[in-house]
XYZ file of C-alpha atoms in Angstrom:
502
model
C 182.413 126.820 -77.571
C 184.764 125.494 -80.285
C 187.113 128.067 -80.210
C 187.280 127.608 -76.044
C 187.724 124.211 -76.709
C 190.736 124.849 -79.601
C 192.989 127.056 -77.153
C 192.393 124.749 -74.524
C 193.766 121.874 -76.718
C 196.468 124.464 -77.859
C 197.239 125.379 -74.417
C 197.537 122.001 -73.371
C 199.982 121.181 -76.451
C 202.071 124.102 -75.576
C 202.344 122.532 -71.822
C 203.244 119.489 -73.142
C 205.977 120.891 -75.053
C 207.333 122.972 -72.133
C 207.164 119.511 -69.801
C 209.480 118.070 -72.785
C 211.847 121.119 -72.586
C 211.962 121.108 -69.063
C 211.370 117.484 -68.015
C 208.382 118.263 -65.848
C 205.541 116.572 -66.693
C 202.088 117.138 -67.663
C 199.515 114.933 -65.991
C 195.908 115.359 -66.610
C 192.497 112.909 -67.347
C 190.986 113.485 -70.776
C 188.199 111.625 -72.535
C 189.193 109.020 -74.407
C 187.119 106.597 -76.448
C 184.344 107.172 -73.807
C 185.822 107.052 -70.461
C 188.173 109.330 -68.804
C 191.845 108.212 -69.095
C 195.207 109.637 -67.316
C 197.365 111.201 -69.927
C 201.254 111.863 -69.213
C 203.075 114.162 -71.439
C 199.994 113.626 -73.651
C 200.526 109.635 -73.476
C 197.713 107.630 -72.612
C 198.449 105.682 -69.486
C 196.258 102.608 -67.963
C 196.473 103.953 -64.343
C 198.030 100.286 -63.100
C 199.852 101.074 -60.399
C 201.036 99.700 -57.023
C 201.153 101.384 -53.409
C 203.286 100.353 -50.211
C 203.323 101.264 -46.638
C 206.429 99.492 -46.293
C 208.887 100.233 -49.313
C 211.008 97.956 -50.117
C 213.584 97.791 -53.217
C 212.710 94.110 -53.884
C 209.382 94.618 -54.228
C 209.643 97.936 -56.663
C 212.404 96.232 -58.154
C 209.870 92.725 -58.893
C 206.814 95.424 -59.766
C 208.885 97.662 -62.299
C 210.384 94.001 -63.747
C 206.438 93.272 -64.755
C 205.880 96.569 -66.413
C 204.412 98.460 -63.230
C 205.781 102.279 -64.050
C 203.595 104.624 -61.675
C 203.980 104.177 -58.022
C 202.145 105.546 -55.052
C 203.894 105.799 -50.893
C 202.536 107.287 -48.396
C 204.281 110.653 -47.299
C 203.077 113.709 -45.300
C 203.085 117.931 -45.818
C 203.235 117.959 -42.229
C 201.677 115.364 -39.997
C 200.249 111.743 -41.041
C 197.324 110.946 -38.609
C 198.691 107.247 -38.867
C 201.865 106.086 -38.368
C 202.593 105.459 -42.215
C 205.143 107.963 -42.973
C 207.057 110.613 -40.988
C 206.298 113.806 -39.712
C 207.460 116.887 -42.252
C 206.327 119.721 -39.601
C 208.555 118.673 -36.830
C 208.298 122.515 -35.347
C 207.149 126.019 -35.919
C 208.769 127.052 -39.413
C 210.800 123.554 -38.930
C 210.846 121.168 -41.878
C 211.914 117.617 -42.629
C 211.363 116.148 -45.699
C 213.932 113.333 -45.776
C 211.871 110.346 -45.103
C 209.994 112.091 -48.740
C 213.288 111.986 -50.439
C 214.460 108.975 -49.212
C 210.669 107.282 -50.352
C 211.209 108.713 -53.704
C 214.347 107.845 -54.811
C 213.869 104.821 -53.816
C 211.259 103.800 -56.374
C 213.407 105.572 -58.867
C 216.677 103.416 -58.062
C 214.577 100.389 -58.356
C 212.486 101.819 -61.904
C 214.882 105.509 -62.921
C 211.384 105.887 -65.382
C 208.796 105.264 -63.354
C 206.359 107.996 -62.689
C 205.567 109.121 -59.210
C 201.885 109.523 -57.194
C 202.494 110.214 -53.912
C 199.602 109.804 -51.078
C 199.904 112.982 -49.015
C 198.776 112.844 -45.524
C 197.131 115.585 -43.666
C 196.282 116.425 -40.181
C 197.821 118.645 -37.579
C 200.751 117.151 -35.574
C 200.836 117.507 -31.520
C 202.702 120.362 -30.979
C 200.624 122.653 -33.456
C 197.512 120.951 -31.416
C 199.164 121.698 -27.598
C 199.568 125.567 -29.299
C 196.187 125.824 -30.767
C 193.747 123.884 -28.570
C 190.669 125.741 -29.680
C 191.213 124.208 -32.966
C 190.788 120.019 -31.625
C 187.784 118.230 -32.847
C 185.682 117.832 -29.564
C 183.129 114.947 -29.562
C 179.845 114.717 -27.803
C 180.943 113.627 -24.607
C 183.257 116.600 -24.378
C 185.935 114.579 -24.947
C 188.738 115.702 -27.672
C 191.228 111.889 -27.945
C 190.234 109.759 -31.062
C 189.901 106.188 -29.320
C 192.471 103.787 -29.741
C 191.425 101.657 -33.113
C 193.630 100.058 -36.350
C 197.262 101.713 -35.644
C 195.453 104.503 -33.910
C 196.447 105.342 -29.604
C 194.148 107.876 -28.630
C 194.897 110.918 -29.954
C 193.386 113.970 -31.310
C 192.668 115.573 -34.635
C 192.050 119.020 -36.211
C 188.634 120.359 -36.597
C 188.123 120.306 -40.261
C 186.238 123.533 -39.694
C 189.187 124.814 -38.348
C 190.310 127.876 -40.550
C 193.543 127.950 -38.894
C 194.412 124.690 -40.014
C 193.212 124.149 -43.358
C 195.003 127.494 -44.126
C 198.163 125.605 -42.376
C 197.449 122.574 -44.697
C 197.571 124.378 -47.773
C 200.730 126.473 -46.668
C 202.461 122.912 -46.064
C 201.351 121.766 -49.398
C 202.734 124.609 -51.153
C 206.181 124.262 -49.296
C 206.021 120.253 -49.755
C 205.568 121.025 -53.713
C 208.335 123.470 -53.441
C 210.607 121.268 -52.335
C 209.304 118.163 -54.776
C 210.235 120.526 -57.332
C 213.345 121.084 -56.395
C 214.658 117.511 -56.077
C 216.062 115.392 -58.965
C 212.977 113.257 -58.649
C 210.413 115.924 -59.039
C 210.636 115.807 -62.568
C 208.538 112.316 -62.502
C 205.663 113.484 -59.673
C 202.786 113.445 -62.051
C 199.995 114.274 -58.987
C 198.889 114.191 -55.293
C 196.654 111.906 -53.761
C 195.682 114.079 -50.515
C 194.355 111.796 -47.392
C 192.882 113.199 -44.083
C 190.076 111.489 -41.644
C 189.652 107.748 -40.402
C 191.696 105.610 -42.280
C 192.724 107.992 -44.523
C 189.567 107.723 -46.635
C 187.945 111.268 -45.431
C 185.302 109.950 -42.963
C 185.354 112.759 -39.978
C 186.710 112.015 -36.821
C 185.316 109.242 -34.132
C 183.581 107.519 -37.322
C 185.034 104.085 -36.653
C 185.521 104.466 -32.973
C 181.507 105.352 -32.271
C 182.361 109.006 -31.766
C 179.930 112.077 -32.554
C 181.616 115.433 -33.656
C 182.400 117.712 -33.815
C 181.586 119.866 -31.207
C 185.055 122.160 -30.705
C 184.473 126.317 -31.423
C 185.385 126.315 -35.385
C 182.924 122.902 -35.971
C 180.119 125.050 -33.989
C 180.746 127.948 -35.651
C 180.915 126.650 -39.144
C 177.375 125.268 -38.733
C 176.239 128.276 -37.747
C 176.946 129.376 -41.320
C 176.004 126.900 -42.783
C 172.241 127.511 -41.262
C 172.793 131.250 -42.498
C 173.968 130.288 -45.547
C 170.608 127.777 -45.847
C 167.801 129.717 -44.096
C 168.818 133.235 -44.662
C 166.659 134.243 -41.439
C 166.332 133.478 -38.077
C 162.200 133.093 -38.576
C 162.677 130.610 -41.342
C 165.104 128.420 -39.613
C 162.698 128.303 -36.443
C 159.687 127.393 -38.561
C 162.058 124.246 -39.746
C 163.155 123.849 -36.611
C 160.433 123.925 -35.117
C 162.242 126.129 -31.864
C 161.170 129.119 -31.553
C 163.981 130.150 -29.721
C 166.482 129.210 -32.110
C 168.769 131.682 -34.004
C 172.037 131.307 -36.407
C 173.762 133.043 -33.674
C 172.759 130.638 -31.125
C 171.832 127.615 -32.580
C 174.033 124.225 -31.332
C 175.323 121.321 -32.397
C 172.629 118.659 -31.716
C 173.524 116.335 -29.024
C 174.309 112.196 -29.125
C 170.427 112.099 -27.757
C 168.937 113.983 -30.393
C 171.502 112.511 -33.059
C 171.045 108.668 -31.546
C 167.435 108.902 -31.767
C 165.068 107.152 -35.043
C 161.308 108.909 -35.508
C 159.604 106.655 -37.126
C 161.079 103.466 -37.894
C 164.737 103.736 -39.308
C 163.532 107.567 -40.211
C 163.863 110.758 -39.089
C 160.882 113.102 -39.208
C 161.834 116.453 -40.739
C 159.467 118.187 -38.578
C 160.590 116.576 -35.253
C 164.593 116.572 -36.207
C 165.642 118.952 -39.129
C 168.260 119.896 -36.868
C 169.970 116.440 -37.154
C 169.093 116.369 -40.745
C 171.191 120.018 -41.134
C 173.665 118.545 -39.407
C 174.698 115.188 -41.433
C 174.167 117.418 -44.677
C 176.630 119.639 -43.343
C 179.171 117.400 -41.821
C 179.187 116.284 -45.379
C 179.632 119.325 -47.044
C 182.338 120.223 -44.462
C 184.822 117.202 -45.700
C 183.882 117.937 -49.341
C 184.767 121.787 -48.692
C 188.310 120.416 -47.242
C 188.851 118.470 -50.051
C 188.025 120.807 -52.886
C 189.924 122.997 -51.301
C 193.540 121.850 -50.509
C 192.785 120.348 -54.334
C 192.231 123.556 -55.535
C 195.567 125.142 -53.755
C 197.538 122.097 -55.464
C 196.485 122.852 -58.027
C 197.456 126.423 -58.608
C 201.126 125.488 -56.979
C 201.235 123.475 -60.104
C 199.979 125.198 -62.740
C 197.133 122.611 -63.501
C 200.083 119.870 -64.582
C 199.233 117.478 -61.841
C 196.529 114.808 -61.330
C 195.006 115.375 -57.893
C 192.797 112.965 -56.534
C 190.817 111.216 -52.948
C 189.254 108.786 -51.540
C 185.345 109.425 -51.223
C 181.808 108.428 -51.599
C 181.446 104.799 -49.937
C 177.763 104.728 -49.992
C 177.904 101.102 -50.977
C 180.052 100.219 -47.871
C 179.836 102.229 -44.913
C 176.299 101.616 -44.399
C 177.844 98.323 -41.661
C 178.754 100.296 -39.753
C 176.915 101.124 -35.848
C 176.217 104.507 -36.294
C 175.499 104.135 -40.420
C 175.785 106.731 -43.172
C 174.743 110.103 -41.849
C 177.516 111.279 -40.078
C 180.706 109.845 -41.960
C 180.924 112.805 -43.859
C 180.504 110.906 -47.584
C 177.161 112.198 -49.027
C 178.388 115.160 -50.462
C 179.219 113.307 -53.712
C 177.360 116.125 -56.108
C 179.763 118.434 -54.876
C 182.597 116.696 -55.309
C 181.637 115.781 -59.311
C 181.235 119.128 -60.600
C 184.728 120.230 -58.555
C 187.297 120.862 -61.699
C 190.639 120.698 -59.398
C 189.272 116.907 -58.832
C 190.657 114.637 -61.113
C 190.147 111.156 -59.909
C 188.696 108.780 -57.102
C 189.672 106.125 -55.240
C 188.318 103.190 -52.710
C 189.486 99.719 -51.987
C 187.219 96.725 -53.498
C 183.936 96.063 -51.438
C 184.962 93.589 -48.253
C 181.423 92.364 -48.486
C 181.882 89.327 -50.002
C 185.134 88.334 -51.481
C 186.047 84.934 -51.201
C 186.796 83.418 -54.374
C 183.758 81.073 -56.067
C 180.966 82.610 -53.594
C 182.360 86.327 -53.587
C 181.729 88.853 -56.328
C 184.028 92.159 -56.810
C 182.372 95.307 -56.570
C 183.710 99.311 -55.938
C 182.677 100.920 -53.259
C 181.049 103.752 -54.503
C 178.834 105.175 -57.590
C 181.510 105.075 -60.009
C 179.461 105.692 -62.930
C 178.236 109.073 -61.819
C 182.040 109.925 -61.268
C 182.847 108.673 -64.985
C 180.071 110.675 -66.612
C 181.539 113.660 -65.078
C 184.765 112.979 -66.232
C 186.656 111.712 -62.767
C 188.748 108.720 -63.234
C 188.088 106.044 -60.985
C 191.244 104.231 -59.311
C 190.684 100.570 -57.279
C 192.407 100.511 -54.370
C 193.429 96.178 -54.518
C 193.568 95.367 -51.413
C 193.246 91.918 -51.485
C 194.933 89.513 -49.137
C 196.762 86.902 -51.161
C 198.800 83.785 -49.760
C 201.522 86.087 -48.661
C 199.765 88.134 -46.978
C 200.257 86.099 -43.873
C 199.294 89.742 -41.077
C 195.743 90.022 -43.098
C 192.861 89.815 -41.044
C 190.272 87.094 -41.653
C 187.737 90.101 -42.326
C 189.453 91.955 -45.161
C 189.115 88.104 -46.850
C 192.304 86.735 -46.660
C 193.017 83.428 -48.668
C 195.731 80.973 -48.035
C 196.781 79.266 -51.988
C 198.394 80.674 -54.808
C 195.382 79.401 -56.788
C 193.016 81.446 -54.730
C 195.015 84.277 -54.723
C 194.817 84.220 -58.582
C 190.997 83.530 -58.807
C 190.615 87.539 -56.838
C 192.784 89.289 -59.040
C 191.926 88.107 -62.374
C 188.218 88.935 -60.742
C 188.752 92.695 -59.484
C 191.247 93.040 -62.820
C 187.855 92.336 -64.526
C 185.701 94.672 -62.998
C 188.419 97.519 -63.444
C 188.568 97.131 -67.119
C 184.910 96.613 -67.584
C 184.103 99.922 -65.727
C 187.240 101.698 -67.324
C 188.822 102.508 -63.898
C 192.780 102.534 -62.701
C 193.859 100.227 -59.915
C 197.161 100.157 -57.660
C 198.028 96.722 -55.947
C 198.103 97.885 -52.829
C 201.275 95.622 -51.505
C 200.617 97.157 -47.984
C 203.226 95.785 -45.425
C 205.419 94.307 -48.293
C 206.260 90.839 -49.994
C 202.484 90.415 -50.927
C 203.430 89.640 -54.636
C 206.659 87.937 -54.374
C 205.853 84.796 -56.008
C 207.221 84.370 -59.682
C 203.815 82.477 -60.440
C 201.865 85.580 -59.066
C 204.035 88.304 -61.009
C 203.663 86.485 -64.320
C 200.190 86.412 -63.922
C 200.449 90.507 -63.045
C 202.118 90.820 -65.824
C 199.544 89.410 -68.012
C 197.294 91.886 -66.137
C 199.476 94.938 -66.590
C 199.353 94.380 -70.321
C 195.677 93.957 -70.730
C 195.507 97.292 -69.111
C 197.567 98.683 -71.622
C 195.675 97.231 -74.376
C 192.492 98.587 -72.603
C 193.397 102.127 -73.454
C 192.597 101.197 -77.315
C 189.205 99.869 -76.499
C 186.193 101.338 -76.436
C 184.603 102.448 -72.613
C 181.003 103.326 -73.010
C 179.256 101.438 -70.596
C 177.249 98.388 -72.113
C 175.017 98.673 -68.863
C 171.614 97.001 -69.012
C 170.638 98.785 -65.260
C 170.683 101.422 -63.509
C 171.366 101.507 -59.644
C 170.335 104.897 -59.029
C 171.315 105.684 -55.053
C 170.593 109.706 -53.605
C 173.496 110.247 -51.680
C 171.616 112.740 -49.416
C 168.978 110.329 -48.559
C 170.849 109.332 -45.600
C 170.641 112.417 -44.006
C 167.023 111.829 -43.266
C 168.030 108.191 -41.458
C 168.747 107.841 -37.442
C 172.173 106.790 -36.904
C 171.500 103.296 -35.321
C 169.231 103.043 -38.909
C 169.082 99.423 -40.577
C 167.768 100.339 -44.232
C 170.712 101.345 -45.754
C 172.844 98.055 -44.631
C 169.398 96.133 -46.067
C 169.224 97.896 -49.506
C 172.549 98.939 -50.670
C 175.227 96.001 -48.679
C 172.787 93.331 -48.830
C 171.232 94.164 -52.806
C 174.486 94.514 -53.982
C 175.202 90.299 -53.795
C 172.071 90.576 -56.646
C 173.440 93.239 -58.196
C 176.877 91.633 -58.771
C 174.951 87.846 -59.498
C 171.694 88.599 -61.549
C 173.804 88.529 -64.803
C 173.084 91.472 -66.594
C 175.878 94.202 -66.707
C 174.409 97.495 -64.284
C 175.624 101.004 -63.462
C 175.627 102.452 -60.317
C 174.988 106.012 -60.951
């Protein structure tokens, strides 16, 4: 074990010296005094950062002045499912990548040593859809258009089960890296942050829109494995079932009737409704596969020198929503821990209660589990300051400087007590341009610098302990969850006592 853990070390000195030869750097999350920590060129860095959907060179220009020196934009390997970047597949063997350049060097003009994290879209753009049909998520009604919702006009997706197209996805990674590489500013890309599903954040299709999927040939088929894979015989999975007649070759996707209903209470009875049960487990393990795997093929394109990271695991929040946990396609959190081409995790702030003096800050998701197992943790700040004068009243807009304060010193404190990252997320632009606001940031950017000398082994008096495949046993018009995880975690955040939620 020592001597695997010595040529690692040596391994990774010899990769840092190449990165100085060569000016490509080394990005990677290593322990450090308790708590996983990014590491560039073998540099501890806080992980304060700031992401835009609207670049601008004022505001990179106001961030970098502050100390801000990794930034994140939104960009695509082929086509973004919202309309926050460009498309890069435009055609068959048809590439554009100059809305990618033109993102990139613009943070550099503005900062020439900042470091780069890109957010890298995913989905399947229309033409690659018109040509491959059999490969559109279908949804219960038979239906295969995404309803119009949050920048979205009803249009369709790619199966995630779809072979075809996660094979396509990685191929367009590849390429993308290729030509990152290539470029003047490749030589400050430290990682990828891949994004796919509703809102980016990797809940499956028709999630937010009331949808059931996914019902297309490859999502049908890829259950039917899954059941293999699970039962290993036909007899076994009718005795679950309780159907005699059903058989991995024949077995369906259950329908909105059978995936609406609630057996007793806000449960489902294994021995009425396995089937439904099976079927949020493996929705679940269906995004995680995706995930782990364009990770791992980014991975391998780089050699292991890249940080490579998603959003995930909202068991805290998505529990508001009408149709509930079970089929967003987040409870495969396990999975995602133990995956070594993961390096870090991201979700905005809770929007459960964050006004300033009543509100508390809280993470989405069960961040401790992800630091014992080594994944860094990065806040998505979302919050909607005085300038942010297009936020919606829901996402807890404030209207004074003051306020505006009061929220980010808060969320800055719950980052550096749980030893996570955090980007400002300056989403349509000008949200920080206020010198009163940027000195304050500034403050904040050096107290996460200072951070990385402190110790990070949690102080935690309590432990939250939440099974993330519990869910699967809940109907989907269920109540519990949004009673003992969104409505507990107001005590949780107020009782006083520092907690983990593991």
């Amino acid at each position: 074990m020592r001597s695997s853990r010595f040529l690692s070390s040596l391994l990774l000195t010899l990769l840092c010296a190449f990165s100085a030869h060569s000016q490509t750097p080394v990005a990677e999350i290593r322990e450090q005094l308790g708590g996983p920590t990014l590491f560039i060129d073998g540099r501890p860095h806080s992980a304060f950062s700031t992401m835009t959907y609207r670049p601008q060179l004022s505001d990179y220009q106001e961030l970098a002045d502050i100390g801000i020196d990794l930034f994140c934009f939104s960009t695509s390997s082929d086509h973004p499912f919202y309309p926050f970047a460009a498309d890069a597949w435009i055609g068959p063997e048809e590439y554009d990548y100059s809305q990618l350049d033109e993102r990139a060097r613009q943070v550099l003009e503005a900062s020439p040593e900042a470091w780069l994290l890109p957010r890298v879209n995913v989905a399947a753009p229309g033409w690659w859809l018109d040509l491959h049909p059999e490969e559109v998520c279908v949804y219960s009604d038979g239906s295969n258009l995404e309803l119009s919702r949050d920048y979205v006009q009803d249009q369709r997706a790619p199966s995630m089960a779809s072979r075809l197209w996660r094979d396509s996805v990685k191929e367009n990674l590849a390429r993308m890296i290729d030509h990152i590489e290539a470029q003047d500013y490749g030589k400050r890309v430290i990682g990828y942050h891949i994004a796919s599903g509703i809102t980016e954040e990797w809940m499956y299709w028709g999630f937010q829109s009331n949808q059931l999927a996914d019902y297309s040939k490859p999502g049908i088929a890829a259950f039917r494995n899954w059941l293999r894979e699970k039962y290993r015989t036909d007899t076994v999975l009718q005795d679950v079932w309780g159907e005699p007649s059903a058989t991995f070759a024949t077995a369906e996707v259950p329908n909105a009737t059978w995936r609406n209903r609630m057996d007793h209470g806000t449960f489902l009875n294994p021995i009425q409704s396995m089937r439904v049960v099976d079927y949020n487990l493996f929705l679940s393990d269906m995004v995680a596969d995706c995930i782990s795997e364009f990770a791992r093929a980014v991975k391998e394109k780089t050699n292991g020198t890249k940080v490579v990271g998603a959003f995930y695991g909202y068991l805290l929040e998505i529990a508001w929503h009408h149709h509930a946990i079970p089929p967003s396609g987040h409870l495969a959190i396990d999975k995602l821990l133990r995956d070594p081409s993961l390096d870090f995790f991201s979700s905005p702030s809770s929007y459960g209660a964050r006004p300033p003096g009543t509100g508390f800050s809280i993470f989405m998701s069960l961040t401790e589990s992800f630091r014992r197992h080594g994944k860094l943790w990065m806040d998505e700040n979302d919050y909607r300051g005085f300038l942010a004068k297009d936020a919606k009243p829901q996402h807890g807009y404030v209207e004074t400087l003051d306020e505006t304060l009061a929220l980010h010193w808060r969320e800055l404190g719950d980052v550096l007590t749980h030893g996570a990252g955090m980007w400002w997320f300056n989403m349509w632009g000008g949200w920080y341009s206020d010198p009163r606001l940027l000195e304050q940031m500034e403050t904040m950017v050096e107290l996460g610098k200072e951070n990385l000398e402190l110790d990070k082994d949690s102080t935690a008096e309590v432990a939250v302990v939440v099974d993330p495949l519990s869910p699967a046993y809940l109907g989907a018009m269920e109540t519990l969850h949004s009673i003992g995880l969104l409505q507990y975690k107001e005590t949780w955040a107020k009782f006083g006592a520092p907690f983990d939620l593991l």
